[in-house]
PDB file of C-alpha atoms and ligand atoms in Angstrom:
ATOM      1  CA  MET A   1     -12.465 -37.390  63.706  1.00  0.00           C
ATOM      2  CA  LEU A   2     -14.318 -40.533  62.631  1.00  0.00           C
ATOM      3  CA  THR A   3     -13.160 -42.092  65.901  1.00  0.00           C
ATOM      4  CA  ALA A   4     -14.572 -39.074  67.759  1.00  0.00           C
ATOM      5  CA  MET A   5     -17.988 -39.736  66.202  1.00  0.00           C
ATOM      6  CA  GLY A   6     -18.159 -43.108  67.975  1.00  0.00           C
ATOM      7  CA  ASP A   7     -16.618 -41.721  71.160  1.00  0.00           C
ATOM      8  CA  VAL A   8     -19.282 -38.987  71.374  1.00  0.00           C
ATOM      9  CA  MET A   9     -22.027 -41.587  70.963  1.00  0.00           C
ATOM     10  CA  ARG A  10     -20.559 -43.740  73.733  1.00  0.00           C
ATOM     11  CA  ARG A  11     -20.324 -40.734  76.049  1.00  0.00           C
ATOM     12  CA  ALA A  12     -23.900 -39.694  75.203  1.00  0.00           C
ATOM     13  CA  TYR A  13     -25.080 -43.205  76.042  1.00  0.00           C
ATOM     14  CA  GLU A  14     -23.201 -43.178  79.365  1.00  0.00           C
ATOM     15  CA  LYS A  15     -24.841 -39.834  80.170  1.00  0.00           C
ATOM     16  CA  GLY A  16     -28.293 -41.258  79.450  1.00  0.00           C
ATOM     17  CA  TRP A  17     -28.827 -38.827  76.584  1.00  0.00           C
ATOM     18  CA  ILE A  18     -29.716 -41.626  74.168  1.00  0.00           C
ATOM     19  CA  THR A  19     -30.995 -45.154  74.432  1.00  0.00           C
ATOM     20  CA  THR A  20     -28.874 -47.796  72.717  1.00  0.00           C
ATOM     21  CA  ARG A  21     -29.863 -47.198  69.101  1.00  0.00           C
ATOM     22  CA  ASP A  22     -30.769 -43.478  69.228  1.00  0.00           C
ATOM     23  CA  GLY A  23     -28.886 -40.428  68.064  1.00  0.00           C
ATOM     24  CA  ASN A  24     -26.784 -39.709  65.014  1.00  0.00           C
ATOM     25  CA  ILE A  25     -23.753 -37.727  63.896  1.00  0.00           C
ATOM     26  CA  SER A  26     -22.551 -36.508  60.527  1.00  0.00           C
ATOM     27  CA  LEU A  27     -19.298 -34.943  59.431  1.00  0.00           C
ATOM     28  CA  CYS A  28     -18.216 -33.102  56.277  1.00  0.00           C
ATOM     29  CA  ARG A  29     -14.660 -31.971  55.762  1.00  0.00           C
ATOM     30  CA  ALA A  30     -13.756 -28.561  54.307  1.00  0.00           C
ATOM     31  CA  GLY A  31     -13.807 -28.545  50.508  1.00  0.00           C
ATOM     32  CA  LYS A  32     -15.000 -32.162  50.255  1.00  0.00           C
ATOM     33  CA  LYS A  33     -18.379 -33.219  48.867  1.00  0.00           C
ATOM     34  CA  LEU A  34     -18.576 -36.245  51.128  1.00  0.00           C
ATOM     35  CA  MET A  35     -20.682 -36.849  54.178  1.00  0.00           C
ATOM     36  CA  TYR A  36     -19.757 -39.313  56.893  1.00  0.00           C
ATOM     37  CA  ILE A  37     -22.775 -40.399  58.923  1.00  0.00           C
ATOM     38  CA  THR A  38     -23.638 -42.975  61.576  1.00  0.00           C
ATOM     39  CA  PRO A  39     -25.705 -45.985  60.418  1.00  0.00           C
ATOM     40  CA  SER A  40     -29.407 -46.413  61.199  1.00  0.00           C
ATOM     41  CA  GLY A  41     -30.462 -48.806  63.933  1.00  0.00           C
ATOM     42  CA  TRP A  42     -26.892 -49.697  64.893  1.00  0.00           C
ATOM     43  CA  ARG A  43     -25.998 -49.958  68.573  1.00  0.00           C
ATOM     44  CA  LYS A  44     -24.380 -46.598  69.192  1.00  0.00           C
ATOM     45  CA  THR A  45     -22.178 -47.997  71.935  1.00  0.00           C
ATOM     46  CA  ILE A  46     -20.196 -50.013  69.363  1.00  0.00           C
ATOM     47  CA  ILE A  47     -19.763 -47.419  66.605  1.00  0.00           C
ATOM     48  CA  HIS A  48     -16.249 -47.380  65.202  1.00  0.00           C
ATOM     49  CA  PRO A  49     -14.806 -45.748  62.062  1.00  0.00           C
ATOM     50  CA  GLU A  50     -15.442 -48.851  59.913  1.00  0.00           C
ATOM     51  CA  HIS A  51     -19.200 -48.624  60.636  1.00  0.00           C
ATOM     52  CA  ILE A  52     -19.551 -45.026  59.520  1.00  0.00           C
ATOM     53  CA  ILE A  53     -21.203 -44.605  56.127  1.00  0.00           C
ATOM     54  CA  LYS A  54     -19.620 -42.401  53.466  1.00  0.00           C
ATOM     55  CA  LEU A  55     -22.012 -40.645  51.062  1.00  0.00           C
ATOM     56  CA  LYS A  56     -21.375 -38.448  48.039  1.00  0.00           C
ATOM     57  CA  MET A  57     -23.342 -35.236  48.088  1.00  0.00           C
ATOM     58  CA  THR A  58     -24.014 -32.324  45.749  1.00  0.00           C
ATOM     59  CA  ASP A  59     -26.075 -29.166  46.286  1.00  0.00           C
ATOM     60  CA  LYS A  60     -29.038 -31.022  44.802  1.00  0.00           C
ATOM     61  CA  GLU A  61     -28.847 -34.544  46.154  1.00  0.00           C
ATOM     62  CA  ILE A  62     -27.137 -37.075  48.316  1.00  0.00           C
ATOM     63  CA  LYS A  63     -26.429 -40.550  46.996  1.00  0.00           C
ATOM     64  CA  VAL A  64     -27.062 -43.517  49.241  1.00  0.00           C
ATOM     65  CA  PRO A  65     -25.135 -46.550  47.973  1.00  0.00           C
ATOM     66  CA  LYS A  66     -27.113 -49.792  47.657  1.00  0.00           C
ATOM     67  CA  GLY A  67     -26.998 -51.894  50.780  1.00  0.00           C
ATOM     68  CA  SER A  68     -26.000 -49.070  53.116  1.00  0.00           C
ATOM     69  CA  LYS A  69     -28.435 -47.789  55.729  1.00  0.00           C
ATOM     70  CA  PRO A  70     -27.542 -44.299  56.911  1.00  0.00           C
ATOM     71  CA  SER A  71     -29.290 -42.609  59.848  1.00  0.00           C
ATOM     72  CA  GLY A  72     -33.036 -42.041  59.504  1.00  0.00           C
ATOM     73  CA  GLU A  73     -32.322 -38.346  60.116  1.00  0.00           C
ATOM     74  CA  LEU A  74     -30.189 -38.148  56.961  1.00  0.00           C
ATOM     75  CA  GLU A  75     -32.379 -35.403  55.474  1.00  0.00           C
ATOM     76  CA  MET A  76     -31.794 -33.146  58.497  1.00  0.00           C
ATOM     77  CA  HIS A  77     -28.033 -33.674  58.257  1.00  0.00           C
ATOM     78  CA  TYR A  78     -28.048 -33.149  54.497  1.00  0.00           C
ATOM     79  CA  LEU A  79     -29.982 -29.849  54.519  1.00  0.00           C
ATOM     80  CA  LEU A  80     -27.531 -28.429  57.058  1.00  0.00           C
ATOM     81  CA  GLN A  81     -24.341 -30.037  55.725  1.00  0.00           C
ATOM     82  CA  ARG A  82     -25.172 -28.767  52.230  1.00  0.00           C
ATOM     83  CA  THR A  83     -24.301 -25.262  53.471  1.00  0.00           C
ATOM     84  CA  HIS A  84     -20.871 -26.332  54.742  1.00  0.00           C
ATOM     85  CA  LYS A  85     -17.691 -24.684  53.555  1.00  0.00           C
ATOM     86  CA  LYS A  86     -15.549 -25.425  56.569  1.00  0.00           C
ATOM     87  CA  THR A  87     -15.357 -28.786  58.316  1.00  0.00           C
ATOM     88  CA  MET A  88     -18.632 -29.319  60.134  1.00  0.00           C
ATOM     89  CA  ALA A  89     -19.978 -31.920  62.545  1.00  0.00           C
ATOM     90  CA  ILE A  90     -23.682 -32.244  63.332  1.00  0.00           C
ATOM     91  CA  VAL A  91     -24.775 -34.129  66.426  1.00  0.00           C
ATOM     92  CA  HIS A  92     -28.364 -35.177  67.166  1.00  0.00           C
ATOM     93  CA  LEU A  93     -29.070 -36.593  70.643  1.00  0.00           C
ATOM     94  CA  HIS A  94     -31.988 -36.869  73.072  1.00  0.00           C
ATOM     95  CA  PRO A  95     -30.626 -35.122  76.216  1.00  0.00           C
ATOM     96  CA  THR A  96     -33.015 -35.720  79.084  1.00  0.00           C
ATOM     97  CA  ASN A  97     -33.040 -32.367  80.858  1.00  0.00           C
ATOM     98  CA  ILE A  98     -33.232 -30.282  77.678  1.00  0.00           C
ATOM     99  CA  ILE A  99     -36.260 -32.274  76.534  1.00  0.00           C
ATOM    100  CA  ALA A 100     -37.777 -32.077  80.033  1.00  0.00           C
ATOM    101  CA  ALA A 101     -37.257 -28.297  80.151  1.00  0.00           C
ATOM    102  CA  MET A 102     -39.000 -27.832  76.804  1.00  0.00           C
ATOM    103  CA  TYR A 103     -41.789 -30.135  77.997  1.00  0.00           C
ATOM    104  CA  ALA A 104     -42.168 -28.014  81.143  1.00  0.00           C
ATOM    105  CA  GLY A 105     -42.559 -24.931  78.965  1.00  0.00           C
ATOM    106  CA  TRP A 106     -39.120 -23.331  79.147  1.00  0.00           C
ATOM    107  CA  ASP A 107     -38.032 -21.268  76.169  1.00  0.00           C
ATOM    108  CA  LEU A 108     -34.447 -22.456  75.657  1.00  0.00           C
ATOM    109  CA  GLN A 109     -33.314 -19.137  74.176  1.00  0.00           C
ATOM    110  CA  VAL A 110     -34.641 -17.167  77.155  1.00  0.00           C
ATOM    111  CA  LEU A 111     -33.192 -19.688  79.598  1.00  0.00           C
ATOM    112  CA  ALA A 112     -29.756 -19.633  77.938  1.00  0.00           C
ATOM    113  CA  SER A 113     -29.678 -15.831  78.033  1.00  0.00           C
ATOM    114  CA  GLU A 114     -29.933 -15.994  81.841  1.00  0.00           C
ATOM    115  CA  PHE A 115     -26.923 -18.289  82.307  1.00  0.00           C
ATOM    116  CA  PRO A 116     -23.531 -16.920  81.222  1.00  0.00           C
ATOM    117  CA  GLU A 117     -21.963 -20.404  81.125  1.00  0.00           C
ATOM    118  CA  VAL A 118     -24.126 -20.988  78.058  1.00  0.00           C
ATOM    119  CA  SER A 119     -24.606 -17.537  76.569  1.00  0.00           C
ATOM    120  CA  ARG A 120     -20.834 -16.894  76.444  1.00  0.00           C
ATOM    121  CA  TYR A 121     -20.029 -19.943  74.354  1.00  0.00           C
ATOM    122  CA  THR A 122     -23.168 -21.338  72.789  1.00  0.00           C
ATOM    123  CA  LYS A 123     -25.755 -19.645  70.585  1.00  0.00           C
ATOM    124  CA  VAL A 124     -29.133 -21.263  71.201  1.00  0.00           C
ATOM    125  CA  GLY A 125     -31.733 -21.023  68.438  1.00  0.00           C
ATOM    126  CA  PRO A 126     -35.521 -21.200  68.593  1.00  0.00           C
ATOM    127  CA  SER A 127     -36.937 -24.631  69.411  1.00  0.00           C
ATOM    128  CA  VAL A 128     -38.619 -26.753  66.786  1.00  0.00           C
ATOM    129  CA  PRO A 129     -42.217 -27.872  67.561  1.00  0.00           C
ATOM    130  CA  VAL A 130     -43.233 -31.515  67.969  1.00  0.00           C
ATOM    131  CA  LEU A 131     -42.870 -33.225  64.589  1.00  0.00           C
ATOM    132  CA  PRO A 132     -42.567 -36.876  63.557  1.00  0.00           C
ATOM    133  CA  VAL A 133     -39.060 -38.317  63.944  1.00  0.00           C
ATOM    134  CA  THR A 134     -37.072 -38.808  60.711  1.00  0.00           C
ATOM    135  CA  SER A 135     -39.703 -36.777  58.799  1.00  0.00           C
ATOM    136  CA  PRO A 136     -38.898 -34.221  56.088  1.00  0.00           C
ATOM    137  CA  GLU A 137     -40.918 -31.737  58.187  1.00  0.00           C
ATOM    138  CA  LEU A 138     -38.551 -32.181  61.131  1.00  0.00           C
ATOM    139  CA  ALA A 139     -35.541 -31.839  58.825  1.00  0.00           C
ATOM    140  CA  GLU A 140     -36.866 -28.640  57.318  1.00  0.00           C
ATOM    141  CA  ALA A 141     -38.002 -27.104  60.611  1.00  0.00           C
ATOM    142  CA  THR A 142     -34.593 -27.834  62.166  1.00  0.00           C
ATOM    143  CA  PHE A 143     -32.839 -26.280  59.185  1.00  0.00           C
ATOM    144  CA  ASN A 144     -35.052 -23.184  59.384  1.00  0.00           C
ATOM    145  CA  ALA A 145     -34.456 -22.830  63.127  1.00  0.00           C
ATOM    146  CA  MET A 146     -30.657 -23.074  62.742  1.00  0.00           C
ATOM    147  CA  THR A 147     -30.223 -20.794  59.743  1.00  0.00           C
ATOM    148  CA  LYS A 148     -30.871 -17.364  58.309  1.00  0.00           C
ATOM    149  CA  ASP A 149     -30.489 -16.706  54.574  1.00  0.00           C
ATOM    150  CA  ASN A 150     -29.085 -20.239  54.185  1.00  0.00           C
ATOM    151  CA  LYS A 151     -26.317 -19.563  56.711  1.00  0.00           C
ATOM    152  CA  ILE A 152     -26.049 -21.398  60.008  1.00  0.00           C
ATOM    153  CA  ILE A 153     -26.326 -18.797  62.771  1.00  0.00           C
ATOM    154  CA  TYR A 154     -26.925 -20.950  65.869  1.00  0.00           C
ATOM    155  CA  ASP A 155     -24.919 -23.713  67.570  1.00  0.00           C
ATOM    156  CA  ILE A 156     -27.870 -25.694  68.887  1.00  0.00           C
ATOM    157  CA  VAL A 157     -31.646 -25.929  68.698  1.00  0.00           C
ATOM    158  CA  GLY A 158     -34.110 -28.010  70.703  1.00  0.00           C
ATOM    159  CA  GLN A 159     -36.681 -30.285  69.062  1.00  0.00           C
ATOM    160  CA  ALA A 160     -39.760 -30.515  71.300  1.00  0.00           C
ATOM    161  CA  ALA A 161     -40.523 -33.936  72.788  1.00  0.00           C
ATOM    162  CA  HIS A 162     -37.543 -35.337  70.908  1.00  0.00           C
ATOM    163  CA  GLY A 163     -33.995 -33.957  71.155  1.00  0.00           C
ATOM    164  CA  VAL A 164     -31.460 -31.435  69.924  1.00  0.00           C
ATOM    165  CA  CYS A 165     -29.416 -30.660  66.850  1.00  0.00           C
ATOM    166  CA  SER A 166     -25.971 -29.206  67.529  1.00  0.00           C
ATOM    167  CA  ILE A 167     -23.290 -27.999  65.116  1.00  0.00           C
ATOM    168  CA  ALA A 168     -19.571 -27.293  65.464  1.00  0.00           C
ATOM    169  CA  SER A 169     -16.281 -27.819  63.667  1.00  0.00           C
ATOM    170  CA  ASN A 170     -15.839 -31.256  65.268  1.00  0.00           C
ATOM    171  CA  PRO A 171     -18.013 -33.809  67.131  1.00  0.00           C
ATOM    172  CA  TRP A 172     -16.677 -32.957  70.596  1.00  0.00           C
ATOM    173  CA  ASP A 173     -17.353 -29.218  70.253  1.00  0.00           C
ATOM    174  CA  ALA A 174     -20.901 -29.994  69.140  1.00  0.00           C
ATOM    175  CA  TYR A 175     -21.180 -32.295  72.166  1.00  0.00           C
ATOM    176  CA  GLU A 176     -20.063 -29.429  74.439  1.00  0.00           C
ATOM    177  CA  HIS A 177     -22.860 -27.171  73.198  1.00  0.00           C
ATOM    178  CA  ILE A 178     -25.306 -29.911  74.183  1.00  0.00           C
ATOM    179  CA  GLU A 179     -23.603 -30.446  77.531  1.00  0.00           C
ATOM    180  CA  ARG A 180     -23.772 -26.742  78.466  1.00  0.00           C
ATOM    181  CA  LEU A 181     -27.440 -26.413  77.577  1.00  0.00           C
ATOM    182  CA  GLU A 182     -28.249 -29.713  79.290  1.00  0.00           C
ATOM    183  CA  HIS A 183     -26.543 -28.472  82.474  1.00  0.00           C
ATOM    184  CA  ILE A 184     -28.554 -25.257  82.788  1.00  0.00           C
ATOM    185  CA  CYS A 185     -31.780 -27.087  81.921  1.00  0.00           C
ATOM    186  CA  GLU A 186     -31.070 -29.452  84.814  1.00  0.00           C
ATOM    187  CA  ILE A 187     -30.461 -26.425  87.067  1.00  0.00           C
ATOM    188  CA  ALA A 188     -33.679 -24.737  85.935  1.00  0.00           C
ATOM    189  CA  LEU A 189     -35.692 -27.907  86.558  1.00  0.00           C
ATOM    190  CA  LYS A 190     -34.089 -28.477  89.974  1.00  0.00           C
ATOM    191  CA  SER A 191     -34.730 -24.862  91.008  1.00  0.00           C
ATOM    192  CA  GLY A 192     -38.446 -25.594  91.116  1.00  0.00           C
ATOM    193  CA  VAL A 193     -39.114 -22.292  89.343  1.00  0.00           C
ATOM    194  CA  THR A 194     -41.836 -22.587  86.756  1.00  0.00           C
ATOM    195  CA  PRO A 195     -41.333 -20.900  83.405  1.00  0.00           C
ATOM    196  CA  LYS A 196     -43.179 -17.645  82.867  1.00  0.00           C
ATOM    197  CA  SER A 197     -45.940 -18.184  80.367  1.00  0.00           C
ATOM    198  CA  LYS A 198     -45.355 -16.369  77.110  1.00  0.00           C
TER     199      LYS A 198
HETATM  200 ZN1   ZN B 201     -33.861 -38.433  67.450  1.00  0.00          ZN
END
């Protein structure tokens, strides 16, 4: 699965869903208090298992070993991974059409409900407003959007003017949630229909 983390990043780059150094992925295995996460600033096209950073985590904190530089979105991954009991992968990318659809005013939850290819397989949560990248505010808002009573209830949420956070039992399943939502956002944008104002 560590190999899949790099493979997902390469695919995301090929799709144009990240620029070279964007995006991040974390993974926690069932019953283990360890988080595997992509490094900060690294070229995501050349991520391989030996580049992935391993961090010890408890319910209260996550320890970053001296000299290692995990993703700037570590806090977002930690808040969500802290709830994990089963194996869980979290993928954060910047998919073009999802971001464009939010920018155009589409409500991703409403949009997803109209397309069975998404609504059958992917639970879309409420989008997070525009917040500074790598900020604690973004981490907390993403956590709140994805969870209820400290349990993760959605597969993916949008982050306005920024990206998405997607969760599944492995990196490729999380990627598929993004892919499905990205596809219908592209369709909605190409349709020329403008979103109904709320
Ligand atoms: Zn980002």
